XYZ file of C-alpha atoms in Angstrom:
779
model
C 0.000 0.000 0.000
C 1.527 3.401 -0.954
C 2.202 5.572 2.098
C 3.158 9.167 2.811
C 6.673 9.781 4.195
C 5.173 10.009 7.686
C 3.720 6.530 7.286
C 0.042 7.582 7.304
C -2.119 5.488 4.980
C -3.253 7.512 1.959
C -6.915 8.225 1.458
C -8.746 6.524 -1.380
C -8.625 9.729 -3.412
C -4.887 10.193 -2.986
C -4.380 6.495 -3.655
C -6.190 6.872 -6.942
C -3.939 9.780 -7.912
C -0.829 7.797 -6.952
C -1.975 4.798 -8.972
C -2.575 7.068 -11.948
C 0.934 8.458 -11.546
C 2.466 5.003 -11.258
C 0.541 3.691 -14.228
C 0.370 6.556 -16.766
C -2.772 6.454 -18.856
C -4.402 3.827 -16.620
C -7.512 4.220 -14.516
C -7.250 3.637 -10.715
C -9.408 0.531 -11.072
C -7.049 -0.896 -13.688
C -4.021 0.060 -11.569
C -5.319 -2.205 -8.825
C -6.388 -5.066 -11.026
C -5.519 -8.520 -9.658
C -3.066 -11.053 -10.987
C -4.993 -13.360 -13.335
C -6.418 -16.330 -11.451
C -6.644 -14.507 -8.099
C -9.233 -12.412 -6.331
C -8.826 -8.662 -6.104
C -7.151 -7.514 -2.865
C -9.333 -4.940 -1.111
C -7.737 -4.831 2.348
C -6.698 -1.314 3.320
C -4.384 -0.020 6.021
C -1.000 -1.319 7.102
C -0.931 -4.975 6.079
C 2.183 -5.644 8.168
C 0.379 -4.373 11.240
C -2.650 -6.480 10.350
C -0.358 -9.525 10.087
C 1.233 -8.961 13.496
C -2.179 -8.404 15.098
C -3.476 -11.614 13.546
C -0.531 -13.674 14.794
C -1.065 -12.180 18.229
C -4.719 -13.303 18.249
C -3.698 -16.734 17.010
C -1.085 -17.229 19.743
C -3.394 -16.021 22.499
C -6.029 -18.449 21.270
C -3.494 -21.300 21.243
C -2.459 -20.349 24.779
C -6.068 -20.479 25.922
C -6.393 -23.979 24.443
C -3.176 -25.277 26.004
C -4.618 -26.708 29.268
C -7.035 -28.994 27.456
C -4.263 -30.383 25.249
C -1.919 -31.328 28.102
C -3.780 -34.484 29.055
C -2.363 -36.263 25.989
C 1.134 -35.965 27.505
C 0.194 -37.482 30.866
C -0.605 -41.082 31.767
C -1.233 -40.928 35.509
C -1.842 -44.247 37.247
C -3.551 -43.572 40.589
C -3.945 -47.228 41.540
C -1.185 -46.858 44.158
C 1.396 -44.256 45.197
C 4.182 -46.424 43.730
C 2.429 -46.816 40.384
C 1.685 -43.104 40.338
C 5.355 -42.224 40.826
C 6.332 -44.528 37.966
C 3.645 -43.104 35.693
C 4.931 -39.513 35.907
C 8.662 -40.197 35.522
C 8.694 -39.046 31.874
C 6.867 -35.813 32.744
C 9.300 -35.127 35.577
C 12.258 -35.679 33.239
C 10.808 -33.319 30.646
C 10.222 -30.656 33.298
C 13.832 -30.974 34.455
C 15.051 -30.564 30.881
C 13.078 -27.413 30.061
C 14.093 -25.869 33.396
C 17.743 -26.554 32.588
C 18.231 -28.979 35.473
C 20.510 -31.192 33.393
C 23.989 -31.013 34.928
C 25.184 -33.597 37.429
C 25.749 -32.089 40.858
C 29.146 -32.513 42.443
C 29.478 -34.927 45.380
C 28.717 -33.155 48.623
C 30.469 -34.000 51.878
C 28.763 -31.278 53.887
C 28.225 -27.558 54.087
C 31.283 -25.365 54.601
C 31.428 -22.642 57.220
C 32.554 -19.326 55.724
C 35.155 -17.864 58.066
C 38.504 -16.115 57.898
C 41.249 -15.353 60.402
C 39.437 -12.085 61.155
C 35.806 -13.174 60.917
C 34.037 -16.174 62.362
C 31.232 -18.074 60.634
C 28.771 -17.117 63.364
C 26.415 -14.434 62.058
C 23.878 -14.247 64.884
C 22.275 -15.979 67.857
C 18.681 -16.473 68.892
C 16.979 -18.289 71.728
C 18.415 -21.801 71.500
C 19.807 -21.505 67.979
C 22.735 -20.049 66.091
C 22.974 -18.579 62.585
C 26.046 -19.429 60.503
C 27.406 -18.224 57.156
C 27.806 -21.250 54.912
C 28.364 -22.440 51.377
C 27.734 -25.797 49.744
C 28.940 -27.140 46.384
C 26.416 -27.526 43.583
C 27.986 -27.830 40.110
C 31.520 -27.613 38.855
C 32.479 -24.013 39.616
C 29.124 -23.219 41.221
C 28.459 -23.058 44.966
C 25.403 -21.996 46.900
C 25.912 -19.476 49.667
C 23.599 -18.461 52.456
C 22.798 -19.097 56.076
C 22.407 -22.212 58.194
C 20.201 -21.881 61.283
C 20.835 -24.697 63.736
C 18.916 -25.503 66.961
C 21.249 -25.657 69.989
C 19.611 -27.963 72.489
C 16.605 -29.832 71.181
C 16.556 -32.746 68.782
C 15.837 -31.568 65.256
C 12.395 -32.553 63.978
C 12.928 -31.753 60.307
C 15.285 -30.173 57.791
C 14.007 -27.238 55.727
C 15.278 -25.185 52.795
C 13.727 -21.736 53.335
C 13.883 -19.829 50.051
C 13.502 -16.043 49.956
C 12.183 -13.947 47.117
C 14.852 -12.735 44.706
C 14.996 -9.330 46.380
C 15.164 -10.688 49.928
C 18.483 -11.457 51.617
C 18.791 -14.657 53.678
C 19.377 -12.439 56.723
C 15.815 -11.146 56.386
C 14.375 -14.654 56.740
C 16.748 -15.269 59.664
C 15.437 -12.235 61.543
C 18.704 -10.276 61.407
C 17.350 -7.348 59.376
C 14.193 -6.657 61.333
C 10.839 -6.545 59.599
C 7.520 -8.134 60.448
C 7.630 -11.589 62.056
C 6.008 -13.190 58.981
C 8.997 -12.394 56.745
C 11.282 -14.081 59.297
C 9.852 -17.516 58.600
C 13.337 -19.045 58.428
C 14.156 -18.404 62.077
C 10.532 -19.175 63.064
C 10.912 -22.654 61.594
C 14.165 -23.118 63.508
C 12.435 -22.054 66.725
C 10.097 -24.953 65.992
C 13.039 -27.380 65.960
C 13.885 -27.346 62.249
C 17.384 -27.091 60.894
C 17.123 -24.442 58.170
C 19.278 -23.627 55.132
C 18.589 -20.315 53.370
C 20.219 -19.853 49.920
C 21.051 -16.548 48.276
C 19.110 -15.905 45.048
C 20.088 -13.734 42.109
C 18.243 -10.438 42.534
C 16.423 -8.016 40.224
C 18.891 -5.132 40.370
C 21.041 -4.350 37.333
C 24.292 -2.984 38.827
C 26.374 -5.928 37.582
C 24.519 -6.494 34.297
C 27.520 -5.453 32.240
C 29.057 -7.631 29.558
C 32.757 -8.335 29.679
C 33.031 -6.183 26.583
C 31.817 -3.278 28.737
C 28.214 -2.947 27.551
C 26.042 -1.910 30.511
C 22.359 -2.829 30.435
C 19.280 -2.334 32.591
C 18.568 -6.051 32.548
C 17.752 -7.432 35.987
C 20.560 -9.730 37.094
C 18.165 -12.651 36.642
C 17.638 -11.751 32.978
C 21.370 -11.242 32.522
C 21.916 -14.877 33.547
C 18.831 -16.076 31.662
C 19.983 -14.874 28.228
C 23.181 -16.913 27.725
C 21.838 -19.777 29.843
C 18.672 -20.169 27.741
C 20.669 -20.437 24.514
C 22.675 -23.250 26.106
C 19.788 -25.270 27.543
C 20.247 -23.870 31.033
C 18.134 -21.412 33.010
C 18.477 -19.146 36.020
C 15.548 -21.142 37.450
C 17.390 -24.399 36.823
C 20.583 -23.167 38.436
C 18.749 -22.174 41.599
C 16.707 -25.375 41.684
C 20.057 -27.176 41.610
C 21.135 -25.166 44.674
C 17.992 -26.227 46.527
C 18.472 -29.861 45.538
C 22.125 -29.740 46.610
C 20.862 -28.618 50.024
C 18.543 -31.650 49.977
C 21.590 -33.790 49.140
C 23.244 -32.446 52.290
C 20.225 -33.043 54.498
C 19.763 -36.565 53.169
C 23.404 -37.478 53.685
C 23.740 -35.791 57.056
C 20.585 -37.219 58.653
C 20.780 -40.544 56.795
C 17.187 -40.057 55.740
C 15.867 -40.135 59.301
C 14.232 -36.686 59.207
C 11.516 -35.203 57.047
C 12.669 -32.619 54.497
C 10.640 -29.582 53.509
C 10.985 -26.572 51.224
C 9.259 -23.277 51.986
C 9.573 -20.377 49.568
C 8.055 -17.001 48.812
C 7.846 -15.188 45.456
C 10.758 -16.375 43.344
C 11.453 -18.707 46.259
C 7.915 -20.073 45.932
C 8.612 -20.835 42.284
C 11.804 -22.667 43.255
C 10.104 -24.557 46.084
C 7.335 -25.766 43.749
C 9.720 -26.880 41.003
C 12.207 -28.454 43.423
C 9.539 -30.534 45.120
C 8.120 -31.554 41.746
C 11.532 -32.832 40.631
C 12.760 -34.513 43.826
C 10.688 -37.073 45.738
C 13.029 -36.767 48.737
C 11.201 -33.546 49.591
C 8.316 -34.521 51.835
C 6.463 -31.207 52.088
C 6.430 -28.035 49.998
C 4.993 -24.641 50.867
C 4.644 -22.416 47.811
C 3.863 -18.851 48.889
C 3.235 -15.845 46.671
C 3.664 -17.668 43.372
C 0.954 -20.248 42.554
C -1.180 -19.286 39.537
C -2.403 -20.662 36.218
C 0.656 -19.384 34.252
C -1.577 -18.548 31.263
C -0.146 -15.028 31.376
C 3.444 -16.231 31.549
C 4.304 -14.058 28.538
C 3.607 -10.952 30.658
C 5.898 -12.011 33.507
C 9.604 -11.103 33.520
C 11.512 -12.932 30.818
C 13.650 -14.741 33.391
C 10.544 -16.832 34.045
C 10.151 -17.757 30.369
C 10.351 -21.550 30.034
C 10.290 -23.034 26.537
C 7.425 -25.507 26.231
C 6.128 -25.048 29.777
C 2.455 -24.510 28.891
C 2.575 -27.294 26.363
C 2.676 -29.735 29.287
C 2.569 -27.841 32.571
C 0.530 -25.259 34.377
C 1.126 -24.908 38.092
C -1.539 -27.577 38.633
C 0.418 -30.100 36.567
C 3.639 -29.191 38.375
C 1.824 -29.684 41.682
C 0.637 -33.100 40.503
C 4.288 -34.195 40.392
C 4.503 -33.509 44.128
C 1.671 -35.925 44.918
C 1.336 -38.091 46.939
C 3.566 -35.881 49.092
C 2.389 -32.717 50.864
C 1.791 -29.278 49.314
C 0.672 -26.043 50.961
C -0.182 -23.136 48.675
C -0.303 -19.757 50.389
C -2.392 -17.275 48.415
C -1.002 -13.913 49.429
C 0.351 -10.696 47.999
C 3.016 -11.424 45.396
C 6.282 -9.498 45.181
C 4.945 -6.882 42.779
C 7.320 -5.774 40.022
C 6.310 -3.095 37.504
C 9.133 -3.858 35.103
C 12.921 -3.937 34.839
C 15.055 -1.124 36.250
C 14.502 2.097 34.325
C 16.766 2.771 31.324
C 19.405 5.376 32.178
C 22.957 6.484 31.506
C 23.324 4.302 28.453
C 21.772 1.299 30.175
C 18.891 -0.243 28.251
C 17.687 -3.304 26.382
C 15.871 -5.173 29.161
C 12.748 -7.116 28.286
C 9.440 -5.810 29.614
C 7.694 -7.946 32.213
C 5.753 -7.491 35.415
C 4.600 -9.386 38.478
C 1.148 -8.753 39.930
C -0.946 -10.532 42.519
C -3.577 -12.618 40.729
C -7.245 -12.719 41.643
C -7.925 -15.250 44.368
C -10.523 -16.937 42.153
C -7.806 -17.763 39.645
C -5.525 -19.232 42.306
C -8.404 -21.283 43.691
C -9.291 -22.545 40.228
C -5.727 -23.696 39.541
C -5.483 -25.295 42.979
C -8.760 -27.143 42.381
C -7.378 -28.332 39.067
C -4.331 -29.721 40.878
C -6.580 -31.603 43.275
C -8.597 -32.995 40.386
C -5.476 -34.210 38.575
C -4.481 -36.397 41.543
C -7.999 -37.478 42.523
C -8.147 -41.208 43.131
C -4.817 -41.543 44.890
C -5.121 -43.444 48.152
C -4.214 -42.045 50.583
C -5.231 -38.671 49.176
C -2.363 -36.180 48.809
C -2.228 -33.553 51.527
C -2.859 -30.493 49.378
C -3.857 -27.425 51.423
C -4.729 -23.893 50.336
C -4.110 -21.115 52.861
C -5.609 -17.704 52.056
C -3.848 -14.709 53.574
C -5.954 -11.650 54.285
C -8.960 -10.508 52.329
C -9.001 -11.865 48.763
C -5.634 -13.588 49.150
C -3.672 -10.340 49.161
C -2.388 -10.381 52.718
C 1.212 -10.932 53.850
C 3.177 -14.112 53.269
C 4.528 -16.428 55.933
C 1.307 -16.376 57.951
C 0.824 -18.446 61.066
C -1.706 -20.578 59.178
C 0.770 -21.393 56.416
C 3.658 -22.132 58.779
C 1.399 -24.254 60.996
C 0.148 -26.251 58.030
C 3.724 -26.764 56.856
C 4.966 -27.889 60.286
C 1.904 -30.077 60.730
C 2.738 -31.994 57.590
C 6.404 -32.306 58.524
C 5.496 -33.674 61.964
C 1.841 -34.141 62.861
C 2.724 -34.444 66.563
C 4.209 -30.976 66.789
C 2.210 -27.930 67.804
C 3.486 -24.682 66.301
C 5.165 -22.392 68.812
C 4.845 -18.603 68.368
C 7.890 -16.571 67.313
C 10.381 -15.830 70.078
C 12.420 -12.675 70.411
C 14.493 -11.638 67.425
C 18.074 -12.940 67.195
C 21.068 -10.777 67.956
C 23.633 -10.199 65.208
C 27.202 -11.321 65.831
C 28.572 -9.060 63.077
C 28.407 -5.405 62.219
C 27.730 -6.153 58.568
C 26.619 -9.206 56.647
C 28.519 -9.082 53.327
C 25.183 -9.286 51.480
C 26.147 -7.532 48.255
C 29.566 -9.165 47.879
C 28.028 -12.600 48.474
C 25.359 -11.952 45.834
C 27.956 -10.793 43.326
C 30.010 -13.951 43.860
C 26.922 -16.031 43.179
C 26.111 -14.039 40.046
C 29.641 -14.305 38.675
C 29.713 -18.069 39.227
C 26.521 -18.589 37.221
C 27.694 -16.329 34.410
C 31.019 -18.144 34.240
C 29.232 -21.494 34.209
C 27.333 -20.427 31.086
C 30.640 -19.570 29.417
C 32.057 -22.949 30.413
C 29.037 -24.627 28.819
C 29.504 -22.416 25.740
C 33.098 -23.561 25.345
C 32.021 -27.201 25.505
C 28.782 -27.227 23.483
C 30.417 -27.404 20.042
C 31.820 -30.814 20.921
C 28.382 -31.992 22.023
C 26.944 -30.917 18.654
C 29.778 -32.587 16.764
C 29.139 -35.875 18.539
C 25.377 -35.725 17.977
C 25.136 -34.465 14.373
C 26.293 -37.405 12.300
C 24.994 -37.796 8.776
C 25.992 -40.267 6.053
C 28.498 -38.438 3.824
C 28.918 -41.268 1.335
C 26.606 -39.588 -1.197
C 24.262 -36.583 -1.462
C 21.260 -38.911 -1.504
C 22.307 -40.772 1.638
C 23.095 -37.502 3.367
C 19.609 -36.199 2.600
C 18.044 -39.393 3.916
C 20.149 -39.326 7.094
C 19.034 -35.732 7.789
C 15.360 -36.648 8.205
C 15.459 -37.320 11.970
C 17.560 -34.197 12.529
C 15.056 -32.166 10.543
C 12.279 -33.497 12.753
C 14.320 -32.593 15.832
C 15.005 -29.097 14.515
C 11.359 -28.483 13.715
C 9.854 -30.100 16.798
C 12.378 -29.230 19.513
C 13.972 -25.959 18.366
C 11.674 -24.049 16.013
C 8.387 -25.544 17.199
C 5.746 -27.033 14.920
C 2.069 -26.107 14.760
C 0.325 -29.348 13.837
C -2.484 -27.537 12.066
C -3.569 -27.839 8.437
C -2.933 -24.822 6.253
C -6.054 -23.008 5.103
C -6.743 -22.712 1.369
C -4.532 -19.790 0.282
C -7.437 -17.701 -1.050
C -4.954 -15.515 -2.917
C -5.915 -11.836 -3.181
C -3.738 -9.510 -5.231
C -3.647 -6.000 -6.713
C -1.300 -4.352 -9.171
C 0.905 -1.701 -7.570
C 3.777 -1.244 -10.055
C 4.003 -1.199 -13.830
C 7.679 -0.822 -14.668
C 9.227 -1.182 -18.133
C 10.572 -4.666 -17.365
C 8.153 -6.034 -14.753
C 4.755 -5.692 -13.114
C 4.314 -5.628 -9.350
C 1.453 -7.039 -7.268
C 0.657 -6.962 -3.581
C -0.327 -10.455 -2.436
C -2.218 -11.670 0.632
C -2.663 -15.373 1.449
C -4.481 -17.092 4.292
C -2.343 -19.379 6.480
C -4.228 -20.136 9.723
C -7.255 -18.486 11.264
C -6.273 -14.811 11.738
C -2.803 -15.471 10.238
C -1.983 -14.147 6.795
C 1.080 -14.091 4.560
C 1.700 -10.862 2.693
C 4.249 -9.689 0.143
C 5.050 -8.127 -3.209
C 5.364 -10.234 -6.374
C 7.361 -8.870 -9.323
C 6.565 -10.586 -12.650
C 8.911 -9.911 -15.586
C 7.295 -8.780 -18.804
C 7.713 -10.566 -22.099
C 7.283 -14.146 -20.903
C 6.214 -16.565 -23.598
C 3.071 -18.659 -23.358
C 3.790 -21.784 -21.331
C 7.152 -20.487 -20.137
C 8.057 -21.278 -16.511
C 10.703 -19.173 -14.838
C 12.661 -19.383 -11.591
C 11.570 -17.412 -8.522
C 13.832 -15.697 -5.995
C 12.171 -15.010 -2.647
C 13.879 -11.837 -1.370
C 13.604 -11.449 2.391
C 13.990 -8.146 4.239
C 15.614 -7.757 7.643
C 14.618 -6.468 11.073
C 11.852 -3.829 10.996
C 11.814 -4.116 7.213
C 8.996 -4.253 4.694
C 8.552 -5.794 1.233
C 8.777 -2.353 -0.382
C 12.325 -2.017 1.007
C 13.475 -4.665 -1.453
C 10.775 -4.681 -4.149
C 9.583 -1.081 -4.585
C 11.493 0.705 -7.376
C 10.862 4.067 -5.696
C 12.512 3.064 -2.400
C 16.279 3.540 -2.242
C 17.342 1.605 0.876
C 21.129 1.242 0.821
C 21.041 -1.999 2.802
C 18.934 -3.756 0.160
C 19.866 -1.920 -3.049
C 16.466 -2.788 -4.602
C 17.698 -6.322 -5.132
C 14.274 -7.812 -5.852
C 13.808 -5.174 -8.538
C 17.286 -5.755 -9.989
C 16.699 -9.503 -10.154
C 13.323 -8.943 -11.829
C 15.053 -6.771 -14.412
C 17.306 -9.784 -15.103
C 14.234 -11.886 -15.827
C 13.755 -13.645 -12.493
C 10.337 -13.672 -10.896
C 10.821 -12.251 -7.411
C 8.684 -12.297 -4.315
C 9.328 -10.143 -1.233
C 7.433 -11.508 1.806
C 6.565 -9.528 4.891
C 8.081 -11.345 7.838
C 6.551 -10.455 11.219
C 9.701 -9.154 12.940
C 8.484 -5.560 12.852
C 7.110 -3.027 15.391
C 9.712 -3.727 18.099
C 8.009 -4.974 21.296
C 4.861 -5.892 19.378
C 6.702 -8.657 17.532
C 9.035 -9.501 20.405
C 6.066 -10.276 22.624
C 4.893 -12.702 19.935
C 8.024 -14.700 20.765
C 7.143 -14.451 24.458
C 3.671 -15.840 23.718
C 5.020 -18.594 21.474
C 7.829 -19.892 23.718
C 5.685 -21.343 26.538
C 3.792 -23.281 23.852
C 7.078 -24.841 22.693
C 6.947 -22.570 19.672
C 8.806 -19.563 18.326
C 8.194 -16.707 15.937
C 9.678 -18.947 13.256
C 6.961 -21.534 13.947
C 4.621 -19.067 12.227
C 7.149 -17.825 9.647
C 7.849 -21.381 8.432
C 4.155 -21.961 7.789
C 3.832 -18.601 6.039
C 6.669 -19.573 3.713
C 5.235 -23.034 3.186
C 1.934 -21.504 2.078
C 3.704 -18.868 -0.017
C 5.910 -21.335 -1.886
C 2.979 -23.711 -2.397
C 1.087 -20.837 -4.008
C 4.053 -19.660 -6.071
C 4.585 -23.211 -7.324
C 0.957 -23.290 -8.498
C 1.312 -20.256 -10.776
C 1.403 -21.199 -14.464
C 4.523 -19.113 -15.162
C 6.592 -20.446 -12.205
C 8.918 -23.435 -12.344
C 8.182 -25.124 -8.983
C 11.595 -26.826 -9.001
C 13.395 -23.455 -9.125
C 12.237 -21.433 -6.127
C 15.211 -19.902 -4.295
C 15.595 -17.989 -1.028
C 17.841 -14.943 -0.524
C 17.634 -12.980 2.729
C 19.559 -10.188 4.433
C 20.154 -9.733 8.182
C 17.045 -11.068 9.964
C 16.213 -12.320 6.493
C 19.550 -14.137 6.695
C 18.364 -15.720 9.934
C 15.322 -16.796 7.958
C 17.637 -18.229 5.291
C 19.108 -20.543 7.923
C 15.814 -21.624 9.527
C 13.137 -21.749 6.838
C 14.742 -23.587 3.860
C 15.740 -26.525 6.098
C 12.022 -27.033 6.775
C 10.389 -25.727 3.578
C 11.728 -28.085 0.958
C 10.050 -26.141 -1.831
C 13.165 -23.967 -1.665
C 15.796 -25.356 -4.024
C 18.636 -23.218 -2.602
C 19.342 -20.656 0.097
C 21.543 -17.555 0.308
C 22.329 -16.088 3.726
C 23.463 -12.463 3.555
C 24.736 -10.264 6.384
C 23.896 -12.711 9.146
C 25.927 -15.907 8.845
C 28.394 -16.468 11.684
C 29.102 -18.654 14.691
C 25.564 -18.045 15.893
C 25.652 -19.723 19.310
C 28.759 -17.735 20.230
C 27.061 -14.518 19.122
C 24.087 -15.242 21.360
C 25.791 -16.592 24.466
C 29.211 -14.921 24.715
C 29.669 -12.441 27.527
C 33.021 -11.330 26.110
C 32.296 -10.698 22.430
C 31.289 -7.117 21.568
C 29.028 -8.625 18.879
C 26.932 -10.561 21.410
C 23.186 -10.215 21.840
C 23.496 -10.687 25.608
C 23.617 -6.918 26.094
C 21.280 -5.690 23.335
C 17.561 -4.995 22.911
C 16.926 -8.252 21.021
C 15.533 -10.190 23.961
C 13.531 -12.397 21.580
C 16.593 -13.729 19.765
C 17.516 -16.557 22.134
C 16.477 -20.098 21.182
C 16.374 -22.729 23.902
C 19.312 -25.147 23.897
C 20.408 -24.200 20.392
C 23.966 -24.463 21.640
C 23.760 -28.230 22.001
C 21.669 -28.909 18.893
C 21.964 -26.644 15.826
C 24.468 -23.941 15.055
C 24.631 -22.531 11.520
C 26.673 -25.451 10.235
C 24.040 -27.922 11.371
C 21.244 -25.784 9.896
C 23.102 -25.653 6.588
C 23.496 -29.413 6.873
C 19.705 -29.657 6.755
C 19.715 -27.601 3.555
C 22.361 -29.816 1.906
C 22.680 -31.195 -0.689
C 20.748 -28.229 -2.100
C 22.960 -25.268 -3.046
C 23.892 -22.866 -0.244
C 25.786 -19.558 -0.287
C 26.967 -16.937 2.193
C 27.326 -13.240 1.294
C 29.685 -11.464 3.670
C 30.860 -7.842 3.886
C 34.194 -7.346 5.637
C 32.799 -4.245 7.370
C 29.609 -5.915 8.564
C 29.255 -5.542 12.330
C 27.305 -8.787 12.740
C 30.483 -10.716 13.518
C 34.194 -10.733 12.624
C 35.344 -12.463 9.440
C 37.140 -15.072 11.515
C 33.940 -16.356 13.117
C 32.104 -16.330 9.796
C 34.878 -18.233 8.063
C 35.244 -20.693 10.939
C 31.621 -21.768 10.783
C 31.479 -21.732 6.985
C 34.571 -23.955 6.709
C 32.541 -26.816 8.181
C 29.939 -26.380 5.448
C 32.563 -26.274 2.704
C 34.059 -29.517 4.031
C 30.637 -31.169 4.119
C 29.885 -30.325 0.487
C 33.375 -31.471 -0.519
C 32.876 -34.775 1.306
C 29.570 -35.211 -0.539
C 31.365 -34.683 -3.844
C 29.453 -31.474 -4.622
C 31.811 -28.618 -3.638
C 30.473 -26.520 -6.513
C 27.091 -26.268 -4.769
C 28.361 -23.989 -2.020
C 30.430 -20.837 -1.856
C 31.066 -17.729 0.220
C 31.666 -14.262 -1.202
C 33.640 -11.760 0.843
C 33.382 -8.165 -0.339
C 34.803 -4.947 1.028
C 31.569 -3.448 2.270
C 29.079 -3.173 5.142
C 25.804 -4.834 6.188
C 24.236 -4.815 2.738
C 23.196 -6.773 -0.336
C 26.238 -6.790 -2.610
C 24.500 -8.570 -5.450
C 27.550 -9.706 -7.418
C 28.607 -13.221 -6.545
C 25.116 -14.008 -5.265
C 23.517 -12.943 -8.535
C 25.975 -15.119 -10.434
C 25.142 -17.988 -8.078
C 21.438 -17.564 -8.773
C 21.965 -17.467 -12.511
C 24.034 -20.638 -12.382
C 22.052 -22.706 -9.904
C 18.638 -21.655 -11.238
C 19.793 -22.177 -14.808
C 18.805 -18.719 -15.929
C 20.996 -17.056 -18.577
C 22.979 -14.013 -17.562
C 22.638 -11.230 -20.092
C 24.966 -8.257 -20.367
């Protein structure tokens, strides 16, 4: 649709004048005539905006349907507690995987007291208990740090991991920082003869969210860990669950299994308590405070809670069902309310939006009732209890009712004692910030250790048959299924009839241009500009080049002869002038947070933005192949920047594409996403949607190109392109060159380096298209 420079849609009258100007001597009606064999396109307004809105509706509808689809992934056997445990093993393993709880914990001999020659481990004393600074090993290079509260005189009834919210220090739960008695539930539990470990969590400040290349961001520390971890199949949630489970390792070893073990958490601690108990049957009782909800609005929560595939199989009710037949107390209370990340300032920016709000009590009750229903039939019935704090479940956490219920399930003979006097500190300061920063640095360094190792994991896993192109293609089928199902995410829905609607928008000397809209799914359309060369003979079928724009781009950037965008150099138009049919699709990565929140909505469904883009391209290439002047065996893809990302992800799955050209994007992609040191890394940028779960251990750009092989593949690379250094580009491409050489088809791949920036060069790539699409090059 023609637009004014300010982007305002032209009125019908002005549109008619523009059409008359574009098509001299033609009436406005003729200017908008459709491509023969299609309906006339009558949609007005911004079609890109309409597309993004439609995808948004589609994803919200799929989210709403997710609870009813989960039952197919569960096979609960409630005939006995033992049979029930066996029947949910696969679900528990899948939950551990998507949370990133995949690393083996180091052997634990005991907790270590943190003391120096000038400072003892004792932090404080209360009535009949002492508070000690401790650490305990978790993973290689990762310790947990916090406080251990130990009863002095009485026999310990139970062992408890008390987990604070992310913005609460362990000292608060131990009663050393004052506050209302309810927030001091750690020391209250110890006063009731529990031995209590309180771990430090990564907080929501941003002071240390600075890459090692010096880029400061306003990302909460939790997001700063989440970004590289997510790319590598880890998660800030998973790391902290591991710390809780390492504490359980200690309790189990130290008490020889003679005492009950409980976890009690609030806010982010409630999340960790729920997940930890779901994953580890050694935990007898869980109290989840200030967290339990349906998770249907997960996309609105902070991104450090984003879990790929969670809603495909789990709401909080399903997670709770993994705790059965053990005990669960849910405390409905005021959540830690977070309006968003720290405010951008002083060059700090790029954090993902996300908020925490207290849900309506009715919603909590509904999810809790669903949990009870899921485990109905177990005998004895699981001890699931809902405690409501204050009016409408918005009172304080750590209430007497919740603590009493928790203690009652740990030891039904014990009557809860009221809080005693507050403990006295044994130090002038508690080293809170330095301890937190040590914990943060350990997790960040662990992600970099995983990054260094993941290439070798991919090499061992990605093994195709290189004895011939045909055998290679056959051996790629299971990897293609893995890529689609586990990385990109597949919508198992039939495509709608395309219902092609078109209208003529250009009439150039060498080609005619049409806007095209196709139906894909309900509310989801594909949209683009088709350029058809003039002078084709009757019955002639020509090759098509699909020309894909980059981030925040539009089809007119590449296919409108009046638009002079230096990044694209009108390459769809130039190729059409050479006699190629070209098609410039609108991809939905446009409108900044509007498209980035599409990724947030897709991820919990085990989907991504490319789950939609793949289907749009499948429908588009099916339609192109049906046109009488198109050779369906010669449909090529050529994309720049985010279009280059598309070149690596769509042709592996849309086999209608006979070749792919990746321009201004190809590099060592996992490194670019997960490195804290590289100045090219996305860890410190605004592209919070870019991270793909566990890509580091599955598919880098070599493996994606391997799914394209033996079809032709090319990389276009400008030396001055800031996407990545030449060395990283060449390193990853060398693997592809070796693959094609091993297959005996080295001529089907090439890379062109040119002395230029992030742009379409259109020299070697054009020659490649002429050669591989068998279209004569004319001077």
